[in-house]
mmCIF file of C-alpha atoms in Angstrom:
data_model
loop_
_atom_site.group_PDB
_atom_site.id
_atom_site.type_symbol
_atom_site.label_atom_id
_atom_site.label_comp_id
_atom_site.label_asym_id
_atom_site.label_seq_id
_atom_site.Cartn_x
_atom_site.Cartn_y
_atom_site.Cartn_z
ATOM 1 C CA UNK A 1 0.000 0.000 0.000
ATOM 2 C CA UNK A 2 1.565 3.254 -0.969
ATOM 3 C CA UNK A 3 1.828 6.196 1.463
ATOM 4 C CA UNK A 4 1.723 9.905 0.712
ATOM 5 C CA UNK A 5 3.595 12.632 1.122
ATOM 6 C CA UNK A 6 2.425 15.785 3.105
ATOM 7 C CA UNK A 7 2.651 17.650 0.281
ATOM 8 C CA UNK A 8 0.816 14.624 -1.941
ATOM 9 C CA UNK A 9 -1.593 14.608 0.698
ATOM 10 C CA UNK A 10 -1.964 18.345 0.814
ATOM 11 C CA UNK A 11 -2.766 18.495 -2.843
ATOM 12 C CA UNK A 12 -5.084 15.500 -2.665
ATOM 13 C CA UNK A 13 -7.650 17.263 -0.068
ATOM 14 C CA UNK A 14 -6.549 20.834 -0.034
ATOM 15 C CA UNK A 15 -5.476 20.999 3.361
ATOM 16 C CA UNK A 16 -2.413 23.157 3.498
ATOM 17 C CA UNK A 17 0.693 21.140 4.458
ATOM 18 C CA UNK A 18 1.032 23.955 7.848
ATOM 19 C CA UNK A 19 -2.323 22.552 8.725
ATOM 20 C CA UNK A 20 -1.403 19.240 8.187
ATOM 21 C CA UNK A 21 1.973 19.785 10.347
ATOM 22 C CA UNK A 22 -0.142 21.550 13.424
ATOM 23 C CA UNK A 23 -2.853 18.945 13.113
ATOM 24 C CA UNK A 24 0.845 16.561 14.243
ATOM 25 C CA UNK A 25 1.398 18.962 16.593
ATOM 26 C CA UNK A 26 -1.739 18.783 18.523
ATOM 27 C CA UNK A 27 -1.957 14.945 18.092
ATOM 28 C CA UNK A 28 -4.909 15.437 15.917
ATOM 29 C CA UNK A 29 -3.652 13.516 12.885
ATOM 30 C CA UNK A 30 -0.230 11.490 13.364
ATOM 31 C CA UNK A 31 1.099 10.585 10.051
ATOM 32 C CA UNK A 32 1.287 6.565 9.940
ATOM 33 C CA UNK A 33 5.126 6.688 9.602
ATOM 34 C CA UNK A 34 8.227 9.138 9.209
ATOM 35 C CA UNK A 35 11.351 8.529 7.027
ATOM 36 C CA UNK A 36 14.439 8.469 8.170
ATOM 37 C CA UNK A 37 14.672 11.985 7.032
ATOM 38 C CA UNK A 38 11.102 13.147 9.078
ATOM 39 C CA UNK A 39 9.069 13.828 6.745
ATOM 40 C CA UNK A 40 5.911 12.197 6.999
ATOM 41 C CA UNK A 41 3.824 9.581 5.441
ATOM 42 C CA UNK A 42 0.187 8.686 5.675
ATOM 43 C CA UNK A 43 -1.744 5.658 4.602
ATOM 44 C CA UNK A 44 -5.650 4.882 3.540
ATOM 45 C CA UNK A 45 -5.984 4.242 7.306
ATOM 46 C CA UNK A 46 -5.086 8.063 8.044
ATOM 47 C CA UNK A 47 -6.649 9.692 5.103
ATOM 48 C CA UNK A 48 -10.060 8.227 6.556
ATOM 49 C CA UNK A 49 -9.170 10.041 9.773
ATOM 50 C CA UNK A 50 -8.557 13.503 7.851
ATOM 51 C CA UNK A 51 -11.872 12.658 5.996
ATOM 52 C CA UNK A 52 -13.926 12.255 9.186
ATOM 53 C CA UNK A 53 -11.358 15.618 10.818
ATOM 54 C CA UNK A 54 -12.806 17.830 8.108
ATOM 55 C CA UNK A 55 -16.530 16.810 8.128
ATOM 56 C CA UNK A 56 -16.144 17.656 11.438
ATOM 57 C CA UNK A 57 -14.788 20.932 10.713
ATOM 58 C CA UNK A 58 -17.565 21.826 8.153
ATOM 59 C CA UNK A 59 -19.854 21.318 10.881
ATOM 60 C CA UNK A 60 -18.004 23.717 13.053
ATOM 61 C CA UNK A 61 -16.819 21.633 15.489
ATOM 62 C CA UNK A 62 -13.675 23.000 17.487
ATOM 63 C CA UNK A 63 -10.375 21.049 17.185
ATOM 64 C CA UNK A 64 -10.071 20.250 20.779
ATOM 65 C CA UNK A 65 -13.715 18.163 20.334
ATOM 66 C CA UNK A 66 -12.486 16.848 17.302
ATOM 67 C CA UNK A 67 -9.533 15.303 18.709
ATOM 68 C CA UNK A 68 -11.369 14.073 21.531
ATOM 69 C CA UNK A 69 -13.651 12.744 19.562
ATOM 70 C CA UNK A 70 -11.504 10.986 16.643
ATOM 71 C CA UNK A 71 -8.835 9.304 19.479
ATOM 72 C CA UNK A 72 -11.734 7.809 21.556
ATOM 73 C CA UNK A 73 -11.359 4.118 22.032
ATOM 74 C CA UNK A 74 -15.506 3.872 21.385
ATOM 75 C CA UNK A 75 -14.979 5.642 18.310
ATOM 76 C CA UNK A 76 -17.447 4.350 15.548
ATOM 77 C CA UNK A 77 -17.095 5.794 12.104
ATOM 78 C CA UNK A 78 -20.145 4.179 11.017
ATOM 79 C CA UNK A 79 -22.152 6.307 13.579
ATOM 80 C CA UNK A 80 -20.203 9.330 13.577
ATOM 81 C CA UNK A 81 -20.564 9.274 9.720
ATOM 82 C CA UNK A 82 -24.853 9.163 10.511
ATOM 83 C CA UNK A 83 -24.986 11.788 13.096
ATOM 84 C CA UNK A 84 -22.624 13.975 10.552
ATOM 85 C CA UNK A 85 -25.512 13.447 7.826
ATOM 86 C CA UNK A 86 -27.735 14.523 10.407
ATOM 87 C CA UNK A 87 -25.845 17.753 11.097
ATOM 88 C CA UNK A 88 -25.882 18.557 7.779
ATOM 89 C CA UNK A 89 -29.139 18.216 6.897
ATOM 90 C CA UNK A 90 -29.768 20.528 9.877
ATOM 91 C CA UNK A 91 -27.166 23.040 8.345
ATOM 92 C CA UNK A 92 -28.684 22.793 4.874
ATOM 93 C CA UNK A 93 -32.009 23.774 6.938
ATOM 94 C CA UNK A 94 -30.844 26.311 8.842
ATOM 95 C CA UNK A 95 -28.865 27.878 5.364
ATOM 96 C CA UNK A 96 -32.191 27.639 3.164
ATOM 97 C CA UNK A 97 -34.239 29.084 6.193
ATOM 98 C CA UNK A 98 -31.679 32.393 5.860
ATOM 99 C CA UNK A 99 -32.324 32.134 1.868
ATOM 100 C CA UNK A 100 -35.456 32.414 1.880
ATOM 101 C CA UNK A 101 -35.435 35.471 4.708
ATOM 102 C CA UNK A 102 -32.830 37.290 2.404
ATOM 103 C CA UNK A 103 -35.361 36.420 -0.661
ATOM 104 C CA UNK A 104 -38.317 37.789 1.683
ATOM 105 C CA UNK A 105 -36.455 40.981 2.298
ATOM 106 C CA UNK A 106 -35.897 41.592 -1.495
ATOM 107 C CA UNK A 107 -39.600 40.970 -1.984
ATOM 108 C CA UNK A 108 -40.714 43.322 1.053
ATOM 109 C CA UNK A 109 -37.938 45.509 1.306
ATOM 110 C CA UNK A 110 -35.282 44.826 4.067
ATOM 111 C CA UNK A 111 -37.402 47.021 6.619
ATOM 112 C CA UNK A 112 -39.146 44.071 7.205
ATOM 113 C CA UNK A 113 -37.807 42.259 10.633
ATOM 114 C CA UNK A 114 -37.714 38.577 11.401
ATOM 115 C CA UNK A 115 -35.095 37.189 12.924
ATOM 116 C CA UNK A 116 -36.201 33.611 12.900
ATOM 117 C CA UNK A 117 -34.401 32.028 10.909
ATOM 118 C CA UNK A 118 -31.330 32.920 12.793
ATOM 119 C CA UNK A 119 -32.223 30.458 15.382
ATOM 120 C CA UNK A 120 -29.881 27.608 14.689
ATOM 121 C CA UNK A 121 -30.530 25.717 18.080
ATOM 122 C CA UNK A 122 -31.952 23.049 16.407
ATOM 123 C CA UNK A 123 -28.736 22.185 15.103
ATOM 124 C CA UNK A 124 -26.628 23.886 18.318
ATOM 125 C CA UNK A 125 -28.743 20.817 20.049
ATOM 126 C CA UNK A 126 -27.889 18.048 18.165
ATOM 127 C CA UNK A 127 -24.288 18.835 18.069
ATOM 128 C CA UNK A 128 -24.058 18.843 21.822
ATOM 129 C CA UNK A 129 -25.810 15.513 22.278
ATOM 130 C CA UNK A 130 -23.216 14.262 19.470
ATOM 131 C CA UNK A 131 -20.178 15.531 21.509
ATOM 132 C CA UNK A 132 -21.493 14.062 24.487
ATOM 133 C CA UNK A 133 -22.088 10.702 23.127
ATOM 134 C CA UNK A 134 -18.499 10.786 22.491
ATOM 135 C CA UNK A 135 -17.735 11.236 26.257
ATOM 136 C CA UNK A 136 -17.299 14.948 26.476
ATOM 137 C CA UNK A 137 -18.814 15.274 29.481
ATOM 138 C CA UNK A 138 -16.896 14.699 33.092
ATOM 139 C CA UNK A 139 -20.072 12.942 34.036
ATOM 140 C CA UNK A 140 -19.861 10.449 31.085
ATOM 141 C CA UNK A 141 -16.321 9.759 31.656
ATOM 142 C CA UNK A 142 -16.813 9.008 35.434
ATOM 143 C CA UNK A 143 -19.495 6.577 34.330
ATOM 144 C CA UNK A 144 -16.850 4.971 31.561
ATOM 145 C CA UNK A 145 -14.219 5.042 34.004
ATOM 146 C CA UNK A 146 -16.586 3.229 36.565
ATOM 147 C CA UNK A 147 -17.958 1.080 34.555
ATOM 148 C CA UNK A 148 -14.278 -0.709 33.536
ATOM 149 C CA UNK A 149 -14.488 -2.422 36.665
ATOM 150 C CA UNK A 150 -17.860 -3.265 37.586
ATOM 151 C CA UNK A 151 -18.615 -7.201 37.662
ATOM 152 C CA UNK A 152 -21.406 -9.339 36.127
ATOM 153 C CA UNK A 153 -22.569 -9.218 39.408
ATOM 154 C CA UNK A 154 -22.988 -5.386 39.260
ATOM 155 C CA UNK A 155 -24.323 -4.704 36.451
ATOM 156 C CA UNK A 156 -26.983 -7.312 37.631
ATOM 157 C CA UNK A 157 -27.700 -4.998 40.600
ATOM 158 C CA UNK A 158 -27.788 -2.094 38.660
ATOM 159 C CA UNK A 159 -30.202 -3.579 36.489
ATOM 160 C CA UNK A 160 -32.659 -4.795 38.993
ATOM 161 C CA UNK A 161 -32.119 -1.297 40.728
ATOM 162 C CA UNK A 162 -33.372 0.354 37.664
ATOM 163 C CA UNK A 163 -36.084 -2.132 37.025
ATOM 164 C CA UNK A 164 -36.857 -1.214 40.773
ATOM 165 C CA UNK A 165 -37.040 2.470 40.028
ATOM 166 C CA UNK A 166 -39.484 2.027 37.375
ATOM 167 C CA UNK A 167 -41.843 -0.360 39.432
ATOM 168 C CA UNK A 168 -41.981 2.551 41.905
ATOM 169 C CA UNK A 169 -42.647 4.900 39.358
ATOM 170 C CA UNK A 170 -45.541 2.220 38.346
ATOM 171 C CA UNK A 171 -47.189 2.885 41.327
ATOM 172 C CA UNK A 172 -46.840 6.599 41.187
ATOM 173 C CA UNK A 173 -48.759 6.515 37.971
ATOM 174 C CA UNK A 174 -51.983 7.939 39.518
ATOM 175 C CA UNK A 175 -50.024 10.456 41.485
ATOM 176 C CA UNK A 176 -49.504 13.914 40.725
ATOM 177 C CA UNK A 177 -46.465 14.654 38.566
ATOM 178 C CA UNK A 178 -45.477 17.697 40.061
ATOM 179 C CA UNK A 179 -45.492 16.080 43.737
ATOM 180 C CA UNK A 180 -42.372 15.935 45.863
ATOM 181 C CA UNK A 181 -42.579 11.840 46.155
ATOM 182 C CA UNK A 182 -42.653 11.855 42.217
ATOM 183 C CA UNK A 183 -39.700 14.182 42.217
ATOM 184 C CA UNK A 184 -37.649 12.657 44.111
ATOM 185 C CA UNK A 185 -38.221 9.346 42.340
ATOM 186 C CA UNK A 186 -37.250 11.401 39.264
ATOM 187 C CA UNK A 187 -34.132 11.910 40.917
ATOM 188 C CA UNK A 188 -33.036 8.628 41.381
ATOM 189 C CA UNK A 189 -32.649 7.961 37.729
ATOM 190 C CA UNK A 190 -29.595 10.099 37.514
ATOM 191 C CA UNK A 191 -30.151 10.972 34.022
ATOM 192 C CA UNK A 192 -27.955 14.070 33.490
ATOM 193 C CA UNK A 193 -25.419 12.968 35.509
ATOM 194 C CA UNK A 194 -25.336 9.498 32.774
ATOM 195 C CA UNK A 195 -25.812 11.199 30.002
ATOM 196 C CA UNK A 196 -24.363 15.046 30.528
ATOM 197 C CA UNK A 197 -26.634 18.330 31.268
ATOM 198 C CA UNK A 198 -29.518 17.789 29.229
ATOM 199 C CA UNK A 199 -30.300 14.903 28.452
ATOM 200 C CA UNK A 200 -33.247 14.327 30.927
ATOM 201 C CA UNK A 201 -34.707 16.984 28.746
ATOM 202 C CA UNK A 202 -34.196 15.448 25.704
ATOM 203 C CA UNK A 203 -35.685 12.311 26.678
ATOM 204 C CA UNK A 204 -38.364 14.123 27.791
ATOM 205 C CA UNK A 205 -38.905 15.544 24.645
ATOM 206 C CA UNK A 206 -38.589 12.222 22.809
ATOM 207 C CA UNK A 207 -40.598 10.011 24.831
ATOM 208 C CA UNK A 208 -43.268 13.047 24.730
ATOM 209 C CA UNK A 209 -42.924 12.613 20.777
ATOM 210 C CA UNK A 210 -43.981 8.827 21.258
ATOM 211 C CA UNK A 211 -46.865 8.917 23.450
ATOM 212 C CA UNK A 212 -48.611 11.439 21.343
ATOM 213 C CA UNK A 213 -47.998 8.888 17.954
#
């Protein structure tokens, strides 16, 4: 399997070879191998890595996240290739929502103000919950540090813990919602602390989404 140059590289995806030597720097992107002269070499193997490194970077996503993201040993390209679709599509959304205000404003003259399709938390949104699926979030990496050395035998409590929670909540059913007993069942779930600030209210927002089909 041949390897590339920097500079082969460089002209290949249009990354500048400085970029390519800081993204080294940082640990970003290693090249596979050096020559006995340093200067680097990459393989297919790397070249996916730049692929998914500037994907990432059309979506906006800072270097630091990037890194973080691309060197994590639960990396899946597969899904991180889906949720960057995703992204995307919310960008293309969020860019034809602006060209269609700027088209408005020729049409009624750019006294007219609406500043809603500025709102890009849609996509702000999903971009966090990607990030933190990737174990951004101190609480996720307790949780991943954790679990490395829980038995069979506790993950078999934890499970009948949580299927405990839930038969608790069964019997709350008829309760009010709001109450402090219900609360403080709530609490015992843990959820942000899991899955990073805000994902109870996602999941509140998606299982809300599923009663109502």
């Amino acid at each position: 399997m041949k390897k590339l140059t920097v500079n082969e590289v460089s002209k290949l995806t249009g990354v500048s070879i400085r970029t390519l030597q800081y993204y080294d720097k940082i640990g970003l992107l290693k090249p596979t191998e050096y020559t006995k002269a340093g200067y680097r070499l990459y393989d297919d193997a790397a070249l996916e890595t730049l692929q998914q490194i500037l994907l990432f970077r059309e979506l906006e996503f800072p270097l630091k996240d990037i890194k973080n993201i691309v060197t994590s040993s639960g990396f899946d390209k597969n899904k991180a290739l889906q949720q960057q679709i995703e992204l995307l599509e919310l960008k293309k959304e969020h860019i034809d929502n602006l060209i269609s205000m700027c088209r408005g404003l020729q049409l009624r003259g750019t006294k007219h103000v609406d500043f809603t399709a500025f709102d890009a938390s849609k996509l702000d949104e999903y971009a966090k919950r990607a990030k933190e699926q990737w174990g951004e979030t101190p609480e996720f990496k307790e949780f991943e540090e954790k679990d490395k050395n829980r038995t069979k035998t506790d993950e078999q409590r934890m499970m009948a813990n949580f299927m405990r929670i839930f038969e608790e909540f069964g019997r709350m059913k008829e309760m009010n919602p709001a109450s402090v007993e219900v609360q403080e069942q709530v609490k015992k779930l843990n959820i942000n602390k899991m899955g990073g600030e805000g994902t109870a209210e996602f999941i509140f927002r998606a299982i809300k989404i599923y009663c109502g089909r």
